[in-house]
Amino acid sequence: MPSRVFRKTIVLEFSGNNMSNYYNMPKLPTENSPKVEIFVDDKPVMVPGDTNLLEALKAVGIETPHVCYHPYLPVSGNCRQCLVEQEGPRGRMLVISCYTPVTPGMKIYTPASSARVKNARKATQEFMLVNHPLDCPICDKAGECTLQENYMEAGQNESRLRPEYGKNYHGNPEHQFIDAKGQLRGGKHVDIGPRILLDEERCVQCDRCVRFMRSIAKDEQLQLAGRADHTYITTFPGEKLDHEYDLCVTDVCPTGAMTAKYFRFQKRVWLLSHTPTISMDDSLGANIWLDHADGRIYRVMPRCNPEVNRSWLSNTSRLAFQQFDKNRLPAIDASAIQISGGKVALVAGGTCTNEDLAALKMLKESLGDRAELFGGSLLKVGAPDGIAKSGDPVANREGLKLMGFADVAELLKRAGEFSNLITVNADLYGEDASAAKALDKISNRIALSAFDDATAKKAKVAFGIRHWSEVQGTMVNSLNILQKLSAAPTCPDEKLAPAYEVISALAGNKFGSACEAFKKAREYVPAFADITYDAIKSTGKLLGGNA
Ligand code: SF4
Ligand code: SF4
Ligand code: FES
């Protein structure tokens, strides 16, 4: 039976029978959760009443070590690391807190009062580490590894392994084998797909990666195979792990088993600084961390925002950073930007922030009726993928609408009317060279751009500005959430300025900061009127709402 058909059969059978491995998504507490009283270590506490015990305890500051539980994956309860004791009709029983619902009046015991819980967690940890390598010094996960954290909290065992036995299980490099389909299984370096290398030896069989591919990516490419301590993670025979979201398995993997090829051995994670910002390649505006050191971005990680991208990030958004410092335009003297007589088309690309748009509006006002505002892109708008992309490549589409910019398609129709074209991070020639040909009619073309792209090459003057990863500012995403960008200190040339600074200077009223530019944006957009720049939270502000 072909593997894909086989896989579908399994899915149908399991989901039809509601069998194990097809668990429910955890119900996470919200600010509207009802509060109920429970007793933790004989003390009464008020906790969210509509969630699991692990989340409820977390809400009152009690962290419970866990490995297989992930707030955005179905609960499978297989690691048994999150044990607590619960008082029941038959006395105190060990239960897993990740799959035990909160009920009013329940009595729970944590290691703070229960030696049994403490010992059970310690034993679970020891069991999990029995076949685990001593790889921390060379492991990419070191510094953000769940096993390391749990070891400090719940483990700290002296090893009881006898070296003469060695390891005899799936991960032992000596036990790597080739299956009947010619595929390498087990061992230290398993090339599991184009972007991911599996260190099978470090896997603790939590099956988070399996659940991610099954329930979030909805393309079941990973499975646990084998039995007991020979269990291993693998793909279907002859197939690879290859999906637009496959790098998310390196995030959900609590260990250094799933490693991203692009980041392997590049940098110790504790040497990275983290800048919270927004991915400006799509109008959902996935929340991200730019992880950088020595003025260079090493990786881009999803930043959890329950309303936007949860903990997920597409490979496209994640790997885009590899081009951020390539093919950059240099800063030149602003006096090179000369606007001649006749009409002026001011064009904002999709990565322009609200601050850039406010500066362009101000420039239009300074030029009077001969200037018009256009915005957007010539790229096609796709469909939302339901994970972390809306499909619209114009990140700040809503900002353009709120500021009253006409679509660039309108400019293409009326290009002959204009004598000046100023594009800001809008690579129209690069997006669709034949459609953009209409712009050849405009004689004085000026490009403000981070990159020496096709539009910059066609321009009379090409002026280098900062990339969106290097600026502060705001954007409005496709869910109408006002989100904040922060600047990573990775700009290749300190002389490069943010677009809003250059444009506002052209308009004769230079903004000294994004905060100042946002004040101007508030004058143009009624929905921003009551919002101050500093009051925008890291998870954004729903316009016309309470987020
Ligand atoms: S996964 Fe890596 S960092 Fe974590 S305990 Fe294992 S070897 Fe150490
Ligand atoms: S590879 Fe990682 S996520 Fe997958 S089962 Fe192993 S430890 Fe868990
Ligand atoms: S976290 Fe609860 S069983 Fe794994």
Coordinates of C-alpha atoms and ligand atoms in Angstrom, one line a residue:
M1 CA 0.0 0.0 0.0
P2 CA 1.5 3.4 -0.9
S3 CA 2.6 5.2 2.2
R4 CA 0.4 8.2 1.7
V5 CA -2.7 6.0 1.3
F6 CA -1.6 4.0 4.4
R7 CA -1.1 7.2 6.3
K8 CA -4.6 8.5 5.4
T9 CA -6.1 5.1 6.5
I10 CA -4.4 5.4 9.9
V11 CA -5.7 9.0 10.3
L12 CA -9.3 8.0 9.5
E13 CA -9.2 5.0 11.7
F14 CA -7.8 6.8 14.7
S15 CA -9.9 9.9 14.4
G16 CA -13.0 7.9 13.7
N17 CA -12.5 5.9 16.9
N18 CA -11.3 8.9 18.8
M19 CA -8.3 6.8 19.9
S20 CA -5.1 7.8 21.5
N21 CA -2.8 10.3 19.9
Y22 CA -5.8 12.2 18.7
Y23 CA -6.3 14.2 21.9
N24 CA -7.9 17.5 22.4
M25 CA -6.2 20.8 22.2
P26 CA -5.7 22.2 25.7
K27 CA -8.1 24.9 26.8
L28 CA -6.0 27.8 27.8
P29 CA -7.0 30.3 30.5
T30 CA -8.1 33.8 29.4
E31 CA -8.8 36.9 31.3
N32 CA -12.5 35.9 31.1
S33 CA -11.9 32.5 32.7
P34 CA -14.1 31.9 35.7
K35 CA -12.1 31.7 39.0
V36 CA -12.6 28.7 41.2
E37 CA -11.1 27.8 44.6
I38 CA -8.8 24.8 44.8
F39 CA -6.4 23.7 47.5
V40 CA -2.7 23.5 46.7
D41 CA -0.6 22.0 49.4
D42 CA -3.5 22.5 51.8
K43 CA -3.7 26.2 51.0
P44 CA -6.8 27.7 49.2
V45 CA -6.0 29.5 45.9
M46 CA -8.2 31.0 43.2
V47 CA -7.3 29.6 39.8
P48 CA -8.9 29.8 36.3
G49 CA -11.6 27.2 36.3
D50 CA -11.8 26.3 32.6
T51 CA -8.3 24.9 32.0
N52 CA -6.0 22.1 32.9
L53 CA -4.1 21.9 36.2
L54 CA -0.7 22.7 34.7
E55 CA -2.0 26.0 33.3
A56 CA -4.0 26.8 36.4
L57 CA -1.0 26.3 38.6
K58 CA 1.1 28.4 36.2
A59 CA -1.5 31.2 36.5
V60 CA -0.8 31.4 40.2
G61 CA 3.0 31.2 39.8
I62 CA 3.6 27.5 40.3
E63 CA 5.6 26.1 37.4
T64 CA 5.3 22.4 36.7
P65 CA 8.1 20.7 34.8
H66 CA 6.8 19.2 31.6
V67 CA 8.2 17.8 28.3
C68 CA 5.4 16.6 26.0
Y69 CA 2.9 19.3 26.8
H70 CA 2.7 22.3 24.6
P71 CA 0.0 24.9 24.9
Y72 CA -0.8 24.9 21.1
L73 CA -0.6 21.2 20.5
P74 CA -3.1 18.5 21.4
V75 CA -2.3 16.9 24.8
S76 CA -0.8 13.5 24.6
G77 CA 0.3 13.0 28.2
N78 CA 3.2 10.6 27.4
C79 CA 6.2 12.0 29.3
R80 CA 4.7 11.8 32.9
Q81 CA 7.1 14.6 34.0
C82 CA 4.2 16.9 35.2
L83 CA 3.0 14.7 38.0
V84 CA 1.1 16.0 41.0
E85 CA -0.9 14.3 43.7
Q86 CA -4.6 14.6 43.8
E87 CA -6.9 13.7 46.7
G88 CA -9.6 11.4 45.5
P89 CA -12.1 8.8 46.9
R90 CA -9.3 6.3 47.1
G91 CA -6.8 8.6 48.7
R92 CA -4.0 10.6 47.1
M93 CA -3.1 9.5 43.6
L94 CA -0.4 10.7 41.2
V95 CA -2.0 12.4 38.1
I96 CA -0.6 14.2 35.1
S97 CA -1.4 17.9 35.6
C98 CA -1.4 18.6 31.8
Y99 CA -4.5 16.4 31.2
T100 CA -6.3 16.8 34.5
P101 CA -9.1 19.4 34.3
V102 CA -9.5 21.9 37.2
T103 CA -12.6 21.2 39.3
P104 CA -13.7 23.4 42.2
G105 CA -12.5 22.3 45.6
M106 CA -9.9 19.8 44.3
K107 CA -7.0 19.1 46.5
I108 CA -3.6 19.1 44.9
Y109 CA -0.1 18.4 46.3
T110 CA 3.1 19.6 44.6
P111 CA 6.7 18.8 45.6
A112 CA 6.5 21.7 48.1
S113 CA 4.6 19.4 50.4
S114 CA 4.7 16.0 48.9
A115 CA 7.9 13.9 48.9
R116 CA 6.1 11.3 46.7
V117 CA 5.6 13.9 43.9
K118 CA 9.2 15.0 44.2
N119 CA 10.5 11.5 44.0
A120 CA 8.1 10.6 41.1
R121 CA 9.3 13.6 39.0
K122 CA 12.9 12.8 39.8
A123 CA 12.5 9.2 38.8
T124 CA 10.7 10.2 35.6
Q125 CA 13.6 12.5 34.8
E126 CA 16.2 9.8 35.5
F127 CA 14.3 7.4 33.3
M128 CA 14.1 9.9 30.5
L129 CA 17.8 10.6 30.7
V130 CA 18.9 6.9 30.9
N131 CA 19.6 6.8 27.2
H132 CA 20.3 10.4 26.6
P133 CA 23.8 11.5 25.5
L134 CA 26.1 13.9 27.4
D135 CA 25.9 16.3 24.5
C136 CA 25.1 19.6 26.2
P137 CA 28.5 21.2 25.4
I138 CA 28.0 20.6 21.6
C139 CA 24.1 20.7 21.5
D140 CA 22.4 23.6 19.8
K141 CA 19.5 23.3 22.4
A142 CA 21.8 23.9 25.4
G143 CA 20.7 27.0 27.2
E144 CA 17.0 26.7 26.1
C145 CA 16.6 23.0 26.7
T146 CA 13.6 21.6 28.5
L147 CA 15.6 18.7 29.8
Q148 CA 18.2 20.9 31.3
E149 CA 15.6 23.1 32.9
N150 CA 13.7 20.1 34.3
Y151 CA 17.0 18.6 35.5
M152 CA 17.7 21.6 37.6
E153 CA 14.2 21.7 39.0
A154 CA 13.2 18.1 39.3
G155 CA 16.2 15.9 38.6
Q156 CA 19.7 16.4 39.9
N157 CA 20.3 12.7 40.0
E158 CA 23.7 11.1 40.3
S159 CA 24.1 8.7 37.3
R160 CA 23.3 5.1 38.2
L161 CA 24.3 3.9 34.7
R162 CA 27.1 1.3 34.5
P163 CA 29.4 2.2 31.7
E164 CA 30.2 -1.4 30.9
Y165 CA 26.6 -1.8 29.6
G166 CA 26.7 1.1 27.2
K167 CA 23.7 2.1 25.3
N168 CA 21.6 -0.3 23.4
Y169 CA 18.8 1.5 21.7
H170 CA 17.6 3.5 18.8
G171 CA 20.0 6.5 19.2
N172 CA 23.2 4.6 19.6
P173 CA 25.3 5.5 16.5
E174 CA 26.4 1.9 16.3
H175 CA 22.8 0.8 16.0
Q176 CA 22.0 2.9 13.0
F177 CA 20.5 0.7 10.3
I178 CA 19.1 0.9 6.8
D179 CA 15.5 -0.3 6.4
A180 CA 14.0 -2.3 3.6
K181 CA 13.4 0.9 1.5
G182 CA 17.0 1.8 1.8
Q183 CA 16.4 4.6 4.3
L184 CA 18.9 5.3 7.1
R185 CA 17.2 5.0 10.5
G186 CA 18.4 5.9 14.0
G187 CA 21.8 7.2 15.1
K188 CA 23.4 10.5 15.5
H189 CA 22.9 12.3 12.2
V190 CA 19.7 11.5 10.3
D191 CA 19.1 13.7 7.3
I192 CA 15.4 13.8 7.7
G193 CA 14.6 16.5 5.2
P194 CA 16.1 19.5 3.3
R195 CA 16.1 21.8 6.2
I196 CA 16.3 19.5 9.2
L197 CA 18.9 17.1 10.6
L198 CA 17.7 14.8 13.3
D199 CA 20.0 13.8 16.1
E200 CA 18.0 10.7 17.0
E201 CA 20.2 10.0 20.1
R202 CA 18.8 13.1 21.8
C203 CA 15.1 12.4 21.1
V204 CA 12.9 11.6 24.2
Q205 CA 9.9 10.4 22.1
C206 CA 7.7 13.2 23.4
D207 CA 5.9 13.2 20.0
R208 CA 5.5 17.0 19.9
C209 CA 7.0 17.0 16.4
V210 CA 4.5 14.3 15.3
R211 CA 1.6 16.2 16.7
F212 CA 2.8 19.5 15.1
M213 CA 2.9 17.9 11.7
R214 CA -0.4 16.2 12.2
S215 CA -2.5 18.8 13.9
I216 CA -1.0 22.2 12.8
A217 CA 0.7 21.6 9.5
K218 CA -2.0 19.0 8.7
D219 CA 0.5 16.9 6.7
E220 CA 1.4 13.9 8.8
Q221 CA 5.1 13.4 7.7
L222 CA 6.5 12.2 11.0
Q223 CA 5.8 9.1 13.1
L224 CA 7.1 7.2 16.1
A225 CA 8.3 3.7 15.0
G226 CA 9.6 0.8 17.0
R227 CA 8.8 -0.3 20.5
A228 CA 9.9 0.6 24.1
D229 CA 13.5 1.9 24.3
H230 CA 14.0 1.1 20.6
T231 CA 11.3 3.7 19.7
Y232 CA 12.5 6.3 17.2
I233 CA 11.2 9.2 15.2
T234 CA 11.0 8.7 11.5
T235 CA 9.4 9.7 8.2
F236 CA 7.3 7.4 6.1
P237 CA 9.4 5.0 3.9
G238 CA 11.1 6.8 1.1
E239 CA 9.7 10.2 2.1
K240 CA 11.3 13.3 3.7
L241 CA 10.2 15.9 6.2
D242 CA 9.5 18.7 3.8
H243 CA 6.9 21.4 4.5
E244 CA 6.6 25.2 4.6
Y245 CA 6.3 25.0 8.4
D246 CA 8.8 22.1 9.0
L247 CA 11.3 24.4 10.9
C248 CA 8.6 24.7 13.6
V249 CA 9.5 21.2 14.7
T250 CA 12.8 22.5 15.9
D251 CA 11.0 25.0 18.1
V252 CA 8.5 22.5 19.6
C253 CA 11.2 19.8 20.1
P254 CA 12.1 20.2 23.8
T255 CA 15.5 18.7 23.1
G256 CA 18.3 19.1 20.6
A257 CA 17.0 16.2 18.5
M258 CA 15.4 18.3 15.7
T259 CA 18.1 20.7 14.5
A260 CA 17.8 23.3 11.8
K261 CA 20.6 22.9 9.3
Y262 CA 21.0 26.6 8.8
F263 CA 21.6 27.2 12.6
R264 CA 23.5 24.1 13.6
F265 CA 26.7 25.0 15.4
Q266 CA 26.4 28.7 14.4
K267 CA 26.1 30.3 17.9
R268 CA 25.5 29.4 21.5
V269 CA 22.0 30.6 22.3
W270 CA 23.0 32.5 25.4
L271 CA 25.2 34.7 23.4
L272 CA 22.2 35.9 21.3
S273 CA 20.3 39.1 22.1
H274 CA 16.6 39.1 21.2
T275 CA 14.7 42.0 19.5
P276 CA 10.9 41.6 19.4
T277 CA 9.4 42.8 16.2
I278 CA 7.0 41.9 13.3
S279 CA 7.6 39.9 10.2
M280 CA 6.9 42.4 7.3
D281 CA 6.5 39.9 4.5
D282 CA 2.8 39.2 5.0
S283 CA -0.2 41.2 6.3
L284 CA -0.8 38.8 9.2
G285 CA 2.4 40.3 10.6
A286 CA 3.7 37.3 12.4
N287 CA 5.3 38.2 15.8
I288 CA 9.0 37.3 15.8
W289 CA 12.2 37.6 17.7
L290 CA 15.3 38.7 15.8
D291 CA 18.1 36.8 17.5
H292 CA 21.4 38.6 16.9
A293 CA 24.9 39.0 18.0
D294 CA 27.9 41.0 16.8
G295 CA 25.6 43.2 14.6
R296 CA 24.3 40.1 12.7
I297 CA 21.1 38.2 12.7
Y298 CA 21.6 34.5 13.4
R299 CA 18.1 33.3 13.5
V300 CA 14.5 34.4 13.5
M301 CA 12.1 32.8 16.0
P302 CA 8.3 32.9 16.4
R303 CA 7.2 35.2 19.2
C304 CA 4.1 33.8 20.9
N305 CA 1.0 35.9 20.2
P306 CA -2.2 33.9 20.8
E307 CA -4.2 36.2 18.6
V308 CA -1.9 36.3 15.6
N309 CA 0.6 33.5 14.9
R310 CA 0.5 31.6 18.3
S311 CA 3.9 29.9 18.3
W312 CA 4.3 29.3 14.6
L313 CA 6.3 30.8 11.8
S314 CA 6.6 29.9 8.1
N315 CA 10.0 28.9 6.7
T316 CA 9.7 31.8 4.2
S317 CA 9.4 34.3 7.0
R318 CA 11.9 32.6 9.2
L319 CA 14.7 32.3 6.5
A320 CA 14.1 35.7 4.9
F321 CA 16.7 37.2 7.2
Q322 CA 19.5 35.6 5.2
Q323 CA 19.0 38.3 2.6
F324 CA 18.6 41.3 4.9
D325 CA 22.2 42.4 4.7
K326 CA 22.8 41.5 1.0
N327 CA 22.6 43.8 -2.0
R328 CA 22.1 46.9 0.2
L329 CA 21.9 50.4 -1.2
P330 CA 24.3 53.0 0.4
A331 CA 23.2 56.2 2.0
I332 CA 23.8 59.2 -0.3
D333 CA 23.4 63.0 0.3
A334 CA 19.8 63.9 0.6
S335 CA 20.3 66.9 -1.7
A336 CA 20.4 64.4 -4.6
I337 CA 16.7 64.0 -4.2
Q338 CA 15.4 66.7 -6.5
I339 CA 11.6 66.9 -7.3
S340 CA 11.0 68.7 -10.7
G341 CA 7.9 70.5 -11.8
G342 CA 4.8 68.6 -12.8
K343 CA 2.8 65.9 -10.9
V344 CA 4.4 63.7 -8.3
A345 CA 3.4 60.1 -7.5
L346 CA 4.5 59.0 -4.0
V347 CA 4.4 55.2 -3.8
A348 CA 4.7 53.3 -0.5
G349 CA 5.6 49.6 -0.6
G350 CA 4.0 47.0 1.7
T351 CA 6.8 47.1 4.3
C352 CA 6.3 50.8 5.0
T353 CA 5.4 51.5 8.6
N354 CA 2.6 53.8 9.6
E355 CA 5.3 56.3 10.5
D356 CA 6.6 56.1 6.9
L357 CA 3.1 56.6 5.6
A358 CA 2.5 59.6 7.9
A359 CA 5.8 61.2 6.5
L360 CA 4.6 60.6 2.9
K361 CA 1.3 62.2 3.7
M362 CA 3.1 65.2 5.1
L363 CA 5.3 65.3 2.0
K364 CA 2.2 65.3 -0.2
E365 CA 0.7 68.2 1.8
S366 CA 3.9 70.1 1.4
L367 CA 3.8 69.6 -2.4
G368 CA 0.1 70.5 -2.7
D369 CA -2.4 69.2 -5.2
R370 CA 0.2 68.1 -7.7
A371 CA 1.1 65.1 -5.5
E372 CA -0.8 61.9 -5.1
L373 CA -0.3 58.9 -2.8
F374 CA -0.3 55.3 -4.0
G375 CA 0.6 52.1 -2.1
G376 CA 0.8 48.3 -2.3
S377 CA 2.5 45.8 -4.6
L378 CA 2.2 44.1 -8.0
L379 CA 2.5 40.7 -6.4
K380 CA -0.5 38.4 -6.3
V381 CA -2.5 38.1 -3.1
G382 CA -2.8 34.5 -2.0
A383 CA -5.1 32.7 0.4
P384 CA -4.6 32.5 4.2
D385 CA -2.9 29.2 5.3
G386 CA -4.6 29.2 8.7
I387 CA -1.3 29.0 10.5
A388 CA 0.9 32.1 10.3
K389 CA 0.3 33.8 7.0
S390 CA -2.6 35.7 5.5
G391 CA -1.3 35.3 1.9
D392 CA -1.2 39.1 1.3
P393 CA 2.4 40.2 0.6
V394 CA 1.5 43.8 1.5
A395 CA 2.3 43.7 5.2
N396 CA 0.8 47.1 6.1
R397 CA -2.2 46.9 3.7
E398 CA -4.6 48.1 6.5
G399 CA -2.3 51.0 7.3
L400 CA -2.3 52.1 3.7
K401 CA -6.1 51.9 3.7
L402 CA -6.4 53.9 7.0
M403 CA -4.1 56.6 5.6
G404 CA -6.0 56.8 2.3
F405 CA -3.4 55.6 -0.2
A406 CA -4.8 54.5 -3.6
D407 CA -3.7 51.1 -5.0
V408 CA -0.6 51.1 -7.3
A409 CA -2.7 49.6 -10.0
E410 CA -4.3 53.0 -10.3
L411 CA -0.9 54.6 -10.8
L412 CA 0.0 52.2 -13.7
K413 CA -3.2 53.3 -15.5
R414 CA -2.5 57.0 -15.1
A415 CA 1.4 56.9 -15.2
G416 CA 1.5 59.3 -18.2
E417 CA 0.1 62.1 -16.0
F418 CA 3.1 62.2 -13.7
S419 CA 6.6 63.7 -14.1
N420 CA 8.0 62.5 -10.7
L421 CA 7.9 59.1 -9.1
I422 CA 9.2 58.6 -5.6
T423 CA 9.0 54.9 -4.5
V424 CA 9.6 53.9 -0.9
N425 CA 10.6 50.2 -0.4
A426 CA 8.3 49.5 -3.4
D427 CA 10.2 47.3 -5.9
L428 CA 7.5 47.5 -8.6
Y429 CA 9.9 46.6 -11.4
G430 CA 11.1 43.6 -9.5
E431 CA 7.6 42.4 -8.7
D432 CA 6.2 42.6 -12.3
A433 CA 8.6 44.0 -14.8
S434 CA 6.1 44.1 -17.7
A435 CA 3.3 45.8 -15.7
A436 CA 5.8 48.3 -14.2
K437 CA 7.0 49.2 -17.7
A438 CA 4.2 51.8 -17.7
L439 CA 6.2 53.7 -15.2
D440 CA 9.0 54.3 -17.8
K441 CA 6.8 57.2 -18.9
I442 CA 7.7 59.1 -15.7
S443 CA 11.0 60.8 -16.3
N444 CA 12.2 61.7 -12.8
R445 CA 12.2 58.4 -10.9
I446 CA 13.6 58.4 -7.4
A447 CA 13.8 55.2 -5.3
L448 CA 14.2 55.1 -1.6
S449 CA 15.0 51.5 -0.8
A450 CA 16.9 49.2 1.6
F451 CA 18.0 47.1 -1.4
D452 CA 19.7 47.8 -4.8
D453 CA 16.6 46.2 -6.4
A454 CA 15.2 46.4 -9.9
T455 CA 13.4 49.6 -9.2
A456 CA 16.5 51.2 -7.7
K457 CA 18.4 50.2 -10.8
K458 CA 15.8 51.9 -13.0
A459 CA 15.8 55.1 -10.9
K460 CA 17.6 58.4 -11.6
V461 CA 18.5 58.6 -8.0
A462 CA 18.6 55.6 -5.6
F463 CA 18.7 56.5 -2.0
G464 CA 19.6 53.8 0.6
I465 CA 17.4 53.6 3.7
R466 CA 17.0 51.2 6.7
H467 CA 15.4 47.8 6.3
W468 CA 12.2 47.0 8.4
S469 CA 14.3 44.9 10.7
E470 CA 16.4 47.9 11.6
V471 CA 13.6 50.4 12.4
Q472 CA 11.1 51.2 15.1
G473 CA 7.5 51.8 14.1
T474 CA 4.0 50.4 13.8
M475 CA 1.9 48.5 11.3
V476 CA -1.8 47.4 11.2
N477 CA -2.2 43.7 10.5
S478 CA -4.9 41.9 8.6
L479 CA -6.8 41.3 11.9
N480 CA -6.8 45.1 12.5
I481 CA -4.3 44.8 15.3
L482 CA -1.8 47.7 15.6
Q483 CA 1.6 46.1 16.1
K484 CA 5.0 47.5 17.0
L485 CA 8.3 47.0 15.3
S486 CA 11.6 47.3 17.1
A487 CA 15.0 47.9 15.6
A488 CA 17.7 45.2 15.8
P489 CA 21.2 46.7 16.0
T490 CA 22.1 45.0 12.7
C491 CA 22.1 47.9 10.2
P492 CA 25.2 47.5 8.0
D493 CA 25.8 51.3 7.8
E494 CA 24.9 53.8 10.6
K495 CA 24.5 56.5 7.9
L496 CA 21.3 54.8 6.7
A497 CA 18.2 56.4 8.2
P498 CA 14.6 55.1 8.5
A499 CA 12.4 56.1 5.6
Y500 CA 10.2 58.3 7.8
E501 CA 13.2 60.4 8.7
V502 CA 14.3 61.0 5.1
I503 CA 10.8 61.7 3.9
S504 CA 9.8 64.0 6.7
A505 CA 13.1 66.0 6.1
L506 CA 12.1 66.4 2.5
A507 CA 8.7 67.7 3.7
G508 CA 10.6 70.2 5.8
N509 CA 9.7 68.9 9.2
K510 CA 12.1 66.1 10.2
F511 CA 10.8 63.5 12.7
G512 CA 13.4 62.7 15.3
S513 CA 11.9 59.4 16.3
A514 CA 9.2 56.8 15.5
C515 CA 7.3 58.1 18.5
E516 CA 7.2 61.6 17.0
A517 CA 6.2 60.2 13.6
F518 CA 3.4 58.2 15.2
K519 CA 2.1 61.4 16.8
K520 CA 1.7 62.7 13.2
A521 CA 0.0 59.4 12.2
R522 CA -2.5 60.0 15.0
E523 CA -3.6 63.3 13.3
Y524 CA -4.3 61.4 10.1
V525 CA -6.0 58.3 11.5
P526 CA -9.0 58.6 13.9
A527 CA -8.5 55.0 15.0
F528 CA -5.1 55.9 16.4
A529 CA -6.3 59.1 18.1
D530 CA -6.4 57.7 21.6
I531 CA -3.3 55.5 21.4
T532 CA 0.1 56.6 22.5
Y533 CA 3.2 54.9 21.0
D534 CA 4.5 53.7 24.4
A535 CA 1.1 52.2 25.3
I536 CA 1.1 49.7 22.4
K537 CA 1.9 46.3 24.1
S538 CA 4.3 43.7 22.6
T539 CA 1.2 41.7 21.5
G540 CA -0.3 44.8 19.8
K541 CA -3.5 46.7 20.2
L542 CA -6.8 45.7 18.5
L543 CA -8.1 48.8 16.9
G544 CA -11.6 49.6 18.1
G545 CA -11.2 46.8 20.7
N546 CA -9.5 46.0 24.0
A547 CA -6.4 43.9 23.1
Ligands
SF4_1 S1 18.9 18.0 24.4 FE1 21.0 18.8 24.2 S2 21.1 20.5 25.8 FE2 19.3 19.2 26.2 S3 20.1 17.8 27.8 FE3 20.2 16.8 25.8 S4 22.3 17.2 25.1 FE4 21.9 18.6 26.8
SF4_2 S1 12.3 14.7 17.9 FE1 12.0 16.1 19.5 S2 9.8 16.7 19.4 FE2 10.1 14.8 18.2 S3 9.7 13.2 19.6 FE3 11.9 13.5 19.7 S4 12.2 14.9 21.4 FE4 10.0 15.0 20.9
FES3 S1 3.7 17.2 30.3 FE1 2.1 16.0 31.2 S2 2.5 14.0 30.7 FE2 4.0 15.1 29.6

